Structure formats: C-alpha cells, structure tokens
CSV table of C-alpha atoms and ligand atoms in Angstrom, one decimal:
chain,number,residue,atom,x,y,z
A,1,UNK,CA,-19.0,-81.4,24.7
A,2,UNK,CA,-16.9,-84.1,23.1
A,3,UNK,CA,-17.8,-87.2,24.4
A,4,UNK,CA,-14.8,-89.3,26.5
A,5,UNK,CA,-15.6,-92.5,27.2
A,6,UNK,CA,-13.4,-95.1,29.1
A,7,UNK,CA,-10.6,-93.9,31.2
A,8,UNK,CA,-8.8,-90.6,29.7
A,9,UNK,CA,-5.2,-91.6,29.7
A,10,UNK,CA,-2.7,-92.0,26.4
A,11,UNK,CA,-6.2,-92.9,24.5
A,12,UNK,CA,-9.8,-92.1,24.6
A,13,UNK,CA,-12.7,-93.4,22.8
A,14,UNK,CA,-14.2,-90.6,21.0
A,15,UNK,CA,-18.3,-91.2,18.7
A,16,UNK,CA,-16.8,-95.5,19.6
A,17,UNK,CA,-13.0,-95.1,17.9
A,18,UNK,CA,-10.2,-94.6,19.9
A,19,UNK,CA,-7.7,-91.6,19.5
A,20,UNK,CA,-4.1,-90.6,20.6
A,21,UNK,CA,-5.6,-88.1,23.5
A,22,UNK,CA,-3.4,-85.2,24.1
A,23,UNK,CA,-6.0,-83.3,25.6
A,24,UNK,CA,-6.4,-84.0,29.6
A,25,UNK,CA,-3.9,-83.3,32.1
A,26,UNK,CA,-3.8,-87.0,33.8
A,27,UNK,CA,0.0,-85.8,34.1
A,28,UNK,CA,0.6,-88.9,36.2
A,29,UNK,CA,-2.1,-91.7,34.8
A,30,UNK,CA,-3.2,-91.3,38.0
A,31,UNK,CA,-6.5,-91.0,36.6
A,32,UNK,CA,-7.0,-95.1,35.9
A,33,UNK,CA,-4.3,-96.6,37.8
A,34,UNK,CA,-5.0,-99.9,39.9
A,35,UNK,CA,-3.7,-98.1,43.3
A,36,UNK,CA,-5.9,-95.2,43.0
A,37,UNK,CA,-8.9,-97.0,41.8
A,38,UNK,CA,-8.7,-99.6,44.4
A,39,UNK,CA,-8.2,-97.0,47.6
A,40,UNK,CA,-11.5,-95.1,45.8
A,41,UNK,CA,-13.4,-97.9,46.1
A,42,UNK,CA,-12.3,-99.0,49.8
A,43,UNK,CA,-12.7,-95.6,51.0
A,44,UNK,CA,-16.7,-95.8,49.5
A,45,UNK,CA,-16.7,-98.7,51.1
A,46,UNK,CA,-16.2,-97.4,54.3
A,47,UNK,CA,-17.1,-93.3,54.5
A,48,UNK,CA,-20.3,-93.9,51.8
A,49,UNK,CA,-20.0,-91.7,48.5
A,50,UNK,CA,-20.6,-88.5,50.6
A,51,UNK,CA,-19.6,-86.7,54.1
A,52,UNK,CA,-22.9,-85.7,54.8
A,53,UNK,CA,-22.1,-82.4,56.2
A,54,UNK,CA,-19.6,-79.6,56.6
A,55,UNK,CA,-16.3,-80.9,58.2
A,56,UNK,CA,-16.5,-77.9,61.1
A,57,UNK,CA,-19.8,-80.1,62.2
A,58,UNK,CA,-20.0,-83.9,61.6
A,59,UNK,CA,-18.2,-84.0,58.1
A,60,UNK,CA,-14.6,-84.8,59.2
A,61,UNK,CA,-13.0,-88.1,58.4
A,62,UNK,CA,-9.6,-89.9,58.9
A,63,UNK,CA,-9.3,-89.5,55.5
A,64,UNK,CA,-9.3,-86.2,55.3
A,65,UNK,CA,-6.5,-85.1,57.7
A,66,UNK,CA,-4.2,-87.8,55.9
A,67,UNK,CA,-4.8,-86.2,53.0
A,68,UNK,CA,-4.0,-82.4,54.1
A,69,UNK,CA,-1.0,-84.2,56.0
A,70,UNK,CA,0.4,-86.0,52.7
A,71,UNK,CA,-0.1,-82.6,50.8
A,72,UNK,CA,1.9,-80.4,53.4
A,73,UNK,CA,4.4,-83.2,53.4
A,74,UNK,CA,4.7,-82.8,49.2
A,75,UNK,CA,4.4,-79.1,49.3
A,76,UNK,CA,6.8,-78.8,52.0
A,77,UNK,CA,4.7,-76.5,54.6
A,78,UNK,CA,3.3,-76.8,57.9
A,79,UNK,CA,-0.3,-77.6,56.8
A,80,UNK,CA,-2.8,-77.7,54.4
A,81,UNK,CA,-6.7,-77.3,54.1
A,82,UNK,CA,-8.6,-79.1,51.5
A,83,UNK,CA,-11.9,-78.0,49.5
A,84,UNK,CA,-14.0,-79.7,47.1
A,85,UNK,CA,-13.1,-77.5,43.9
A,86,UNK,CA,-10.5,-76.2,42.5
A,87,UNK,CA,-12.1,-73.3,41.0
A,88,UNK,CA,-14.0,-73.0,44.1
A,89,UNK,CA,-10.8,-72.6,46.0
A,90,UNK,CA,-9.6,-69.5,44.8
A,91,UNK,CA,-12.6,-67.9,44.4
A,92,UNK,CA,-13.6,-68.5,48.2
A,93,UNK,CA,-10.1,-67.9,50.0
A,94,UNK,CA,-9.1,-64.6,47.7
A,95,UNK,CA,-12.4,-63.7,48.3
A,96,UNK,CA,-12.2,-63.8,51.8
A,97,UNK,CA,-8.3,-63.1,52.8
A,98,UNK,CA,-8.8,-59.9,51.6
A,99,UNK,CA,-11.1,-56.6,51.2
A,100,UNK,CA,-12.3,-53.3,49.8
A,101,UNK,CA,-8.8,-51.5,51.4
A,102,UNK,CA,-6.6,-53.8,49.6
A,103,UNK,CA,-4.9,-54.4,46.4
A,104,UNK,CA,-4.6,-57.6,44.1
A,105,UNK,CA,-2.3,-57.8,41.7
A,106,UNK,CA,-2.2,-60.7,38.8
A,107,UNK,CA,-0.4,-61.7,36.3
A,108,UNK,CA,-2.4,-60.9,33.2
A,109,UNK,CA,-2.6,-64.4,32.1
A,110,UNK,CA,-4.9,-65.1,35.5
A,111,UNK,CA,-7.5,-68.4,35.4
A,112,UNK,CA,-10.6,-67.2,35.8
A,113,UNK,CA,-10.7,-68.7,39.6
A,114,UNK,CA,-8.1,-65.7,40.5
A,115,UNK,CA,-10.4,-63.2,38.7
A,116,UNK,CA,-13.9,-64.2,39.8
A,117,UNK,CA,-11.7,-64.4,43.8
A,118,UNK,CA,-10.6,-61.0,43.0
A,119,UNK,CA,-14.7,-59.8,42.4
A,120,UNK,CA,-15.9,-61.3,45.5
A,121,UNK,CA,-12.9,-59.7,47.4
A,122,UNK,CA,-14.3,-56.2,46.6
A,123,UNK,CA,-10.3,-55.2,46.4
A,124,UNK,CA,-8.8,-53.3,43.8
A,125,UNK,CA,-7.3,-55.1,40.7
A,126,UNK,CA,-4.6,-54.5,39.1
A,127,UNK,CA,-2.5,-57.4,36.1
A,128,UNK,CA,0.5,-56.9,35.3
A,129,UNK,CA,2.3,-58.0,31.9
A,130,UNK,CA,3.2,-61.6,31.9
A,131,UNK,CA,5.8,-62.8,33.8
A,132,UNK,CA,7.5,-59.1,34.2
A,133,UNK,CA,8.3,-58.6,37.6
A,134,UNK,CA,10.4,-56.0,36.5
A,135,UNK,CA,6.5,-53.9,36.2
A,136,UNK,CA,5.0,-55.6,38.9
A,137,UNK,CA,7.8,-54.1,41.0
A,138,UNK,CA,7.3,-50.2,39.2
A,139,UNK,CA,3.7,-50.6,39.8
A,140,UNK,CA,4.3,-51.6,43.5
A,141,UNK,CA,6.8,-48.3,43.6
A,142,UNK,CA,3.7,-46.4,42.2
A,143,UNK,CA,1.0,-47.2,44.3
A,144,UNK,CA,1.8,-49.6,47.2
A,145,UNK,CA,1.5,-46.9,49.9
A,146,UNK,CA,-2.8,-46.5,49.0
A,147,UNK,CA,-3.2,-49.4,50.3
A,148,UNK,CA,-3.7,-51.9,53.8
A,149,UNK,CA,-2.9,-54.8,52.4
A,150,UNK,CA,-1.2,-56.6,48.9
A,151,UNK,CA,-1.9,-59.6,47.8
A,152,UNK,CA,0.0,-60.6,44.5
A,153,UNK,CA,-1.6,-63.8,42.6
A,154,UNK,CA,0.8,-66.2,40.1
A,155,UNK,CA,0.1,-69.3,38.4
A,156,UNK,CA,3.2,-71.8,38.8
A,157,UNK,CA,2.8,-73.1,35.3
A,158,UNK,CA,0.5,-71.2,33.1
A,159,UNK,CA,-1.8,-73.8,31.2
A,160,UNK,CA,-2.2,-72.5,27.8
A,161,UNK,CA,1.4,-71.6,27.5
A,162,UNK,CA,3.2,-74.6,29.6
A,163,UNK,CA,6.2,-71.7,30.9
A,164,UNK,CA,7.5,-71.2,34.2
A,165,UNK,CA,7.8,-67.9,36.0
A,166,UNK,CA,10.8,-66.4,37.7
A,167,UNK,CA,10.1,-67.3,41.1
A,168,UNK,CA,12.9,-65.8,42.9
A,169,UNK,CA,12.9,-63.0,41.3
A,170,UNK,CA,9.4,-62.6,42.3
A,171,UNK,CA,10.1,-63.4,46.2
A,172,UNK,CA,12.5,-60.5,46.3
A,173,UNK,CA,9.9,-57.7,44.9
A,174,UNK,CA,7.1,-59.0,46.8
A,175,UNK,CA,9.4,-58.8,49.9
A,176,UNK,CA,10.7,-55.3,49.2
A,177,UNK,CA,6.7,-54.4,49.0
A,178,UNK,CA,5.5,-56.1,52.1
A,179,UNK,CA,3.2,-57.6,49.9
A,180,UNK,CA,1.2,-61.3,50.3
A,181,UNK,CA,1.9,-63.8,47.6
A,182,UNK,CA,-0.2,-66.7,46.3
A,183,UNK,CA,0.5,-69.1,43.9
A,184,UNK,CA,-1.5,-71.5,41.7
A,185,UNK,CA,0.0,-74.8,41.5
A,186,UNK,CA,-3.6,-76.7,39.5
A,187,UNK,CA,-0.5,-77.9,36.7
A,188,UNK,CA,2.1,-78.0,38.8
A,189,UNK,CA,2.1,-79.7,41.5
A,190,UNK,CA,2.7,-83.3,40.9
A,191,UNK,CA,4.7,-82.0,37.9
A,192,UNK,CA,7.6,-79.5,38.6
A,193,UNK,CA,10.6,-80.4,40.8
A,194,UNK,CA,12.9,-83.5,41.6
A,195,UNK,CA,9.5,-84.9,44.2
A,196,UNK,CA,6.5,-83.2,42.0
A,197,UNK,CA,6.4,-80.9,45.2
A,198,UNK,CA,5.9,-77.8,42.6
A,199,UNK,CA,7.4,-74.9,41.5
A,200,UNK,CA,8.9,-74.0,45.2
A,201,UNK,CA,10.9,-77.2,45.1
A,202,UNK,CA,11.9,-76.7,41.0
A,203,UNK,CA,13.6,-73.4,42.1
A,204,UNK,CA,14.3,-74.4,45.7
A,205,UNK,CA,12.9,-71.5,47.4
A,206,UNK,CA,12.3,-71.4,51.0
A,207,UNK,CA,8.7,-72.2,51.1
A,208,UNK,CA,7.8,-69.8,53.9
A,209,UNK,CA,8.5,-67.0,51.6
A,210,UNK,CA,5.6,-67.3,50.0
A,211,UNK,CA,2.2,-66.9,52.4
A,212,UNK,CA,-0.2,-69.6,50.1
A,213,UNK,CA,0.6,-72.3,48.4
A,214,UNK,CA,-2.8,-73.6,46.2
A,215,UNK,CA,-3.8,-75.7,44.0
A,216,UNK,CA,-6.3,-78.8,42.1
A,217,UNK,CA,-6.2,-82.0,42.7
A,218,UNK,CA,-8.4,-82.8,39.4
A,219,UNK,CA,-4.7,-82.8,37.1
A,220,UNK,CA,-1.7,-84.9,38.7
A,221,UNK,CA,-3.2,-85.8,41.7
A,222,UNK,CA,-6.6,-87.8,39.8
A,223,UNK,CA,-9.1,-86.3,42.1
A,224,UNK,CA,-11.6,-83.4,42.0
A,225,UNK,CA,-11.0,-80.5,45.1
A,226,UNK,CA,-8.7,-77.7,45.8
A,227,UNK,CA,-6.6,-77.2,48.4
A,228,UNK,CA,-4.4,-74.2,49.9
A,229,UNK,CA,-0.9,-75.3,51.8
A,230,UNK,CA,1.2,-73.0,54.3
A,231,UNK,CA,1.7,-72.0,57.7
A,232,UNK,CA,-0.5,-73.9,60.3
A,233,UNK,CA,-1.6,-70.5,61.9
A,234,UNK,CA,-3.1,-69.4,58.3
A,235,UNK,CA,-4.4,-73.0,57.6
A,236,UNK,CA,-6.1,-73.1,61.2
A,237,UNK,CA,-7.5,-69.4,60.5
A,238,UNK,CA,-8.9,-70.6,56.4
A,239,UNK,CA,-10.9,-73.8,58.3
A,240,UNK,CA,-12.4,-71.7,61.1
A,241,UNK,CA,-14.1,-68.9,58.6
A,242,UNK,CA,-13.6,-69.1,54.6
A,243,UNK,CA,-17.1,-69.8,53.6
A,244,UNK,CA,-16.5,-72.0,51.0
A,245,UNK,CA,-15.0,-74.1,53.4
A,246,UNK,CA,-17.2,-73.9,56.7
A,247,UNK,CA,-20.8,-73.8,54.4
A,248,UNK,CA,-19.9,-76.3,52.5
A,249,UNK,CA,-19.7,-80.2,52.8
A,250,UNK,CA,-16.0,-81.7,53.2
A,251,UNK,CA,-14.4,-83.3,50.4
A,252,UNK,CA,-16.1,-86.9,49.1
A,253,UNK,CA,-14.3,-89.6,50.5
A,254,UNK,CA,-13.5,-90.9,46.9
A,255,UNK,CA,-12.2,-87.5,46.2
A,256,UNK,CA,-9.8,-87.4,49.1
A,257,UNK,CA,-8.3,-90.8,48.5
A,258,UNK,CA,-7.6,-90.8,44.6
A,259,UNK,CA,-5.8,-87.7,45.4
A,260,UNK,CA,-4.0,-89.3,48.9
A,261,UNK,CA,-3.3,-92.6,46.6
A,262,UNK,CA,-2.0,-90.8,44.2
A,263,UNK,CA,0.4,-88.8,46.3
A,264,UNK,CA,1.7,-91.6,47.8
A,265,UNK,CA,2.1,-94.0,44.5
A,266,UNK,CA,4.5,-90.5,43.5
A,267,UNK,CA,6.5,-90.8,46.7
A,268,UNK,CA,7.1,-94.7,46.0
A,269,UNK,CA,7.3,-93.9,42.5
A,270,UNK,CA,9.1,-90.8,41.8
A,271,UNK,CA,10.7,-92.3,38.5
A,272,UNK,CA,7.3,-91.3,37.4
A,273,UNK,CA,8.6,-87.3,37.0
A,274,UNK,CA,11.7,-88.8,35.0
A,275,UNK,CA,9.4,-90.3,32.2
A,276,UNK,CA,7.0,-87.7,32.4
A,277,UNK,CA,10.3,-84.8,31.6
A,278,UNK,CA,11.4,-87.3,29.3
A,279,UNK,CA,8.9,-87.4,27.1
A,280,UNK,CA,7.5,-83.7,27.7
A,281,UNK,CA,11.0,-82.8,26.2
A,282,UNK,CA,11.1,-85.2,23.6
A,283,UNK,CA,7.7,-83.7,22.2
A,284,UNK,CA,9.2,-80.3,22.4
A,285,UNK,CA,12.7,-81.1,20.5
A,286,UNK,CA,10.5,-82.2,17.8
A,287,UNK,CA,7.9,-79.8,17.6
A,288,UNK,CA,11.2,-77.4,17.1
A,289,UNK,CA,12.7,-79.8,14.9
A,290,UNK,CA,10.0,-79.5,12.7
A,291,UNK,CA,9.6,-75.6,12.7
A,292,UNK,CA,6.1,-75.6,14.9
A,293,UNK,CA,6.0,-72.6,16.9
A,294,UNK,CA,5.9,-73.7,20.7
A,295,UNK,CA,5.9,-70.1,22.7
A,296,UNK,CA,7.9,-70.2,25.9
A,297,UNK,CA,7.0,-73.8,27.0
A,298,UNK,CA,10.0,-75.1,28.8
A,299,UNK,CA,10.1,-77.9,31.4
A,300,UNK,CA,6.7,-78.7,31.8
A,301,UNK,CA,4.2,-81.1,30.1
A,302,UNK,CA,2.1,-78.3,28.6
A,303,UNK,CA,3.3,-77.8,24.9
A,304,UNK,CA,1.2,-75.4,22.5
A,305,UNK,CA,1.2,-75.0,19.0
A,306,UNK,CA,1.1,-71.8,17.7
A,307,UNK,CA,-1.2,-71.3,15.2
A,308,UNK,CA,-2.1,-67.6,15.3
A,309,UNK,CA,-5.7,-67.8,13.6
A,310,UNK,CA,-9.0,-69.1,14.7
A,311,UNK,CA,-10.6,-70.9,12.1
A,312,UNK,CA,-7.3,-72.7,10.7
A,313,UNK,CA,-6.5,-73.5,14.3
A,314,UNK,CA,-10.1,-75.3,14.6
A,315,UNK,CA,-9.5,-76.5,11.0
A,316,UNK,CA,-6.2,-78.3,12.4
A,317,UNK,CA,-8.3,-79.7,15.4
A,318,UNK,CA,-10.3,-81.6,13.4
A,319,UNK,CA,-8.6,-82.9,10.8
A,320,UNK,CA,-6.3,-84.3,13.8
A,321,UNK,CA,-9.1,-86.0,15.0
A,322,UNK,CA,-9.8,-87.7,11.2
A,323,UNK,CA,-6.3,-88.8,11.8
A,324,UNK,CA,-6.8,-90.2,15.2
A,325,UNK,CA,-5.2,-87.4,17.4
A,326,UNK,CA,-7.5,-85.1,20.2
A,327,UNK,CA,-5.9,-82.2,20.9
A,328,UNK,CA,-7.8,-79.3,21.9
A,329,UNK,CA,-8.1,-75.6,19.8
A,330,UNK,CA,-7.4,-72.5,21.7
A,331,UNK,CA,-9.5,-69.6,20.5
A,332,UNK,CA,-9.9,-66.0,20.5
A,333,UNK,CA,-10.9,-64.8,23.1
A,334,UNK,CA,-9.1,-67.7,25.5
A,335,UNK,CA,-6.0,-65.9,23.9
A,336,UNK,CA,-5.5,-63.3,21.3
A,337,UNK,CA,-6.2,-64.3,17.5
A,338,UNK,CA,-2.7,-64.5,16.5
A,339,UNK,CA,-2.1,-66.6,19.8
A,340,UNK,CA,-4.6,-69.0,18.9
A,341,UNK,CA,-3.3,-73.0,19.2
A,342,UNK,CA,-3.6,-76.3,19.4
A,343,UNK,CA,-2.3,-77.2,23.3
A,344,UNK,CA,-0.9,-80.6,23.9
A,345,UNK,CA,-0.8,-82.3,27.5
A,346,UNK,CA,1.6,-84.9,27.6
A,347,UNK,CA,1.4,-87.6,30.4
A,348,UNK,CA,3.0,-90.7,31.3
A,349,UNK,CA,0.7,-93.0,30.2
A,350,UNK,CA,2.1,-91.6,26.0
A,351,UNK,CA,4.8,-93.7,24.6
A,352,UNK,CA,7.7,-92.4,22.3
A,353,UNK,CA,6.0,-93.6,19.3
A,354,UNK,CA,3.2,-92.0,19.9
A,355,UNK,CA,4.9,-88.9,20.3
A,356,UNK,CA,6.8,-89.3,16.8
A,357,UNK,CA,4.3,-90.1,15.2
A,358,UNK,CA,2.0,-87.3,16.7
A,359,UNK,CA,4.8,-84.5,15.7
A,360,UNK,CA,5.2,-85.6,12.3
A,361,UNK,CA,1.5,-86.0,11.8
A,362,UNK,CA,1.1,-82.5,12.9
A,363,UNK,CA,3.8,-81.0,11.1
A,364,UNK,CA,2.1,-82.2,8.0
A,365,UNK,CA,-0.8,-81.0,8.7
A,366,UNK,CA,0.4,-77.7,9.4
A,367,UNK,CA,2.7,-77.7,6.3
A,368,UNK,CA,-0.8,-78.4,4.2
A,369,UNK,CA,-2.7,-75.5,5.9
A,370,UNK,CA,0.2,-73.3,5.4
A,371,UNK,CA,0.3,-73.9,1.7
A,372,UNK,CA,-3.9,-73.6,1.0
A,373,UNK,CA,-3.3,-70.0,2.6
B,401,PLP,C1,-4.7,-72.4,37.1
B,401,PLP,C2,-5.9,-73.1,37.4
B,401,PLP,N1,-6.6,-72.8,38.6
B,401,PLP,C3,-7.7,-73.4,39.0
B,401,PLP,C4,-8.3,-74.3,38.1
B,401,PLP,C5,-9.6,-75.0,38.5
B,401,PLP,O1,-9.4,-76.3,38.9
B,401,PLP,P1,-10.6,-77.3,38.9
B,401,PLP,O2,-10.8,-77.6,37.4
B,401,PLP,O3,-10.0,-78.5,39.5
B,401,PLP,O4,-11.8,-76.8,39.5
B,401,PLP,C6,-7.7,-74.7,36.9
B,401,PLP,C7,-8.3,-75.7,36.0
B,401,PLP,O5,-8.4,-75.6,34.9
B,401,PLP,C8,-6.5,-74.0,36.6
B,401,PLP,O6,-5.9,-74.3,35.4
C-alpha cells in the first residue's frame, strides 16, 4: 500500500519525493489529461457523482449509451454493454453465460476475474499451457463431445508477461470445436493495433469470429468499469439478465466520460499509439542491449524483467526506488520463483531520457546483485 499522490503519469510522488513511475498502466496519460479531466467534471456537473439506481430502472443516462456506442465503434462490433468493474465483468458475465453442463477452458496464465467467473459458472475447468493452441486443440479432440456448451477464455495481452497470443490460430481451433470464445482486452484495448481497437484489429481478424469482446476501462481508457463488446443480439440478451449488470447501479457518470473522453482524444489523436510503440520498443532494444532477460514481451507496453528469485527481485524494487524509479516486484506465487520480476508499464507520458536512463540504471543494479550472489 505504497502511497501515490498527485496524478500517476511519467512521475508519482512517493513518502513527498517524486519518482520515475513505471508502475501504472495510464498507457495513454489519459489518466490526467485536460480533455478527460474537464468532460469528468462537466458530466458531475450535470448527472451528480452517482446514477442512483440500476440502468434497467431509472439509472440510464445519455452518457452511457455514447459510451457503449464509442466502444463498439473502437472495437469494431455491433454493440457493447458497460459495467462498473472490470473484475466484476468477468466474474458476472462467465458466471452467467454459462453452467454446470459446460466446459471452460483458459489459458493457464488466467486473471483471477476469468477464474473466480469460472467458480460462479459451476462449469468444468480446464487451462491449458500458455499460448499453445496446438493443446488447447488435443484437449478439445479429447473431450469436446462431454459437453453442451465450450467457452474458451484468452487474455489479448497477458499483464505480467506483456506477449501477444496467436489469434488466428486460435479462431481456427475454436471454430473446428464449435466452441465460444472470449477475450480479455483490460491491456489492450487502447494499445494494440493501427486505432488502439485491440488485438482483433493488430491481427485483422474478422471481429464476429469471436462471440465477446471484454475488457477495463481503468488502464488506457482512465476510467474505472468493464465492459463486454459484440453482437447486438448477445449485448441486448447480457443487459436484460447478467446480474452484475441488472442488480447493480450503472456506471458513475464520471466513470463513463473519462473513459468516452478518452476514446475520442485517441480517435483525434491516434499519433498517440505511434509514441506509445516508439518508446515501448525503445525500452525493450535496451533492456536486450544490456543482457536483461525480457520473456516473450513483443509489441506491447508491458516489459518484465526477469529476475527469477524472490527476495533479490524485492531487493531490486527497492533499491530502484532509493534511486528514484517505481517499478513493481512480481513474486512467487503471482508467478513461479524463477519467473519472479520487476514489470515495467511504459506510457506516453515517459520521455526517451527517462527510458535511457531507467535501462542503464537497472542494468547496474542487476550487474551488482548478480555479483553479491
Ligand atoms: C486481464 C485483466 N482482467 C481484468 C482486470 C480487472 O480490471 P479492473 O482492475 O479494472 O477491475 C485486470 C486488472 O488488473 C486485468 O489485468
């Protein structure tokens, strides 16, 4: 419980000093930027802080609608529906699109949204290994048959590892399997693909091959809610009876227009995704340059570094922050103990220096803990 004061963008003030902050995913400085904060504070002005109510009775605003609009507009799908947490999302809608005669299948590096979803469902549950589509296809083979309905759930980029899975690939098996396929877009919409429109748009799919299209709006899109995109027929069907949705009260009004701000400064801004790649990959060529293990991140803004042990990884953490530099430790168990990091979000708001002199700063570092054993 770190304290954050100010505005988390390239800096936050940490015990009254301010650090280099690599540690919140404000891809876009949405979070912070004049736009966003002046259409939160018009829409208080006119809705009040809260709906007051569930949208199905006297909770629905203009703002909402716009919001869903703007989002099925990004995503490119028919509609959207939007809730008021992102963890909250997939817990609700997995837990309620499918039952105790179906299967789920995961990829084993699932948030714990997907798994807690997964509970509720009272479906079976089955991960597969990472990113292998190859066994999510054998397992399919296997065991398909036992079962009413198969919903398979991906992340579109995973957030400890900042990689990108095979989409297409994925498309063909789940359609050779009749099977239902979510994906979790919380870091990447906003992020991936020549618009921010995601994963679907990096790899150009057809975005009706794939039945839900979710997400966050608390990372690119400077808000706090879920949402899940698709066809207007399943959209219509989640706003009539997911429970998270009908028994609960509609998305604040501040909420819903940081995130609708912030999708429309990325439409008039989309130069936004060039600096946001440029510097993402900038980060990256050095961390390689300087021998720091980075995994499988590739294209996104989510770059770990490997440390592979627990207590020098929190060791690394904080003598970062003596230098002026928050970046958070992963542990065991968030990932296995010779998996254990330090994970770097880079946004916008960063400039190339500070990037330079982060790397070298952190090379260092890691050069000094390598030689104290
Ligand atoms: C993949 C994924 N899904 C869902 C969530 C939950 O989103 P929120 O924090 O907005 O509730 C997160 C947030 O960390 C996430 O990374």
């Amino acid at each position: 419980f770190l304290v954050n004061d100010g505005v988390t963008r390239d800096t936050s003030m940490i015990g009254g000093a301010d650090v280099l902050n690599f540690s919140s995913y404000n891809y876009l400085g949405m979070s912070g930027h004049p736009a966003v904060t002046a259409a939160v504070q018009d829409a208080v002005a006119r809705y009040g802080s809260s709906v007051s109510a569930s949208r199905l009775l006297s909770g629905e605003k203009t703002i909402h609608a716009e919001l869903e609009r703007e989002l099925a507009a990004l995503l490119g799908t028919e509609d959207a529906i939007t809730f008021t947490s992102g963890h909250a999302t997939n817990v609700t809608v997995i837990g309620h699109i499918v039952g105790p005669e179906d299967l789920i299948v995961h990829d084993s590096l699932a948030h714990d949204s997907i798994l807690q979803g997964c509970k509720l469902s009272g479906a079976t549950r089955r991960p597969f290994p990472h990113n292998d589509f190859a066994a999510l296809d054998r397992m399919l083979t296997g065991i398909r048959h036992l079962y009413r309905r198969v919903l398979v759930v991906i992340e579109g980029v995973y957030s400890q590892d900042g990689d990108i899975p095979d989409l297409p690939a994925l498309i063909e098996v789940k359609k050779r399997h009749q099977a239902l396929l979510m994906i979790d877009e919380a870091h990447s919409i906003g992020v991936l693909g020549a618009t921010g429109g995601g994963i679907g748009e990096y790899f150009g799919v057809d975005r009706a091959e794939v039945e839900l299209w979710s997400g966050t709006m608390s990372k690119a899109l400077a808000g706090c809610g879920g949402y899940v995109a698709g066809s207007a027929e399943l959209v219509r069907f989640l706003k009539y009876t997911t429970p998270g949705f009908v028994y609960s009260v509609g998305i604040t009004p501040a909420n819903a227009a940081a995130s609708l701000a912030a999708l429309r400064e990325l439409r008039a801004e989309p130069a936004l995704l060039d600096r946001l790649r440029t510097l993402s990959r900038l980060f990256l060529t050095l961390a390689k340059e300087a021998g720091i293990d980075t995994g499988d991140s590739h294209d996104t803004p989510v770059i770990p570094c490997i440390v592979g042990d627990s207590m020098k990884t929190l060791a690394l953490s904080n003598t970062l922050l003596r230098r002026g530099i928050n970046a958070n430790p992963i542990l065991y168990p968030a990932v296995p103990e010779d998996k254990t990091r330090l994970r770097f979000f880079i946004t916008t708001c960063h400039t190339e220096e500070q990037i330079r002199s982060t790397v070298k700063i952190l090379a260092e570092e890691l050069a000094l803990l390598r030689t104290a054993g």
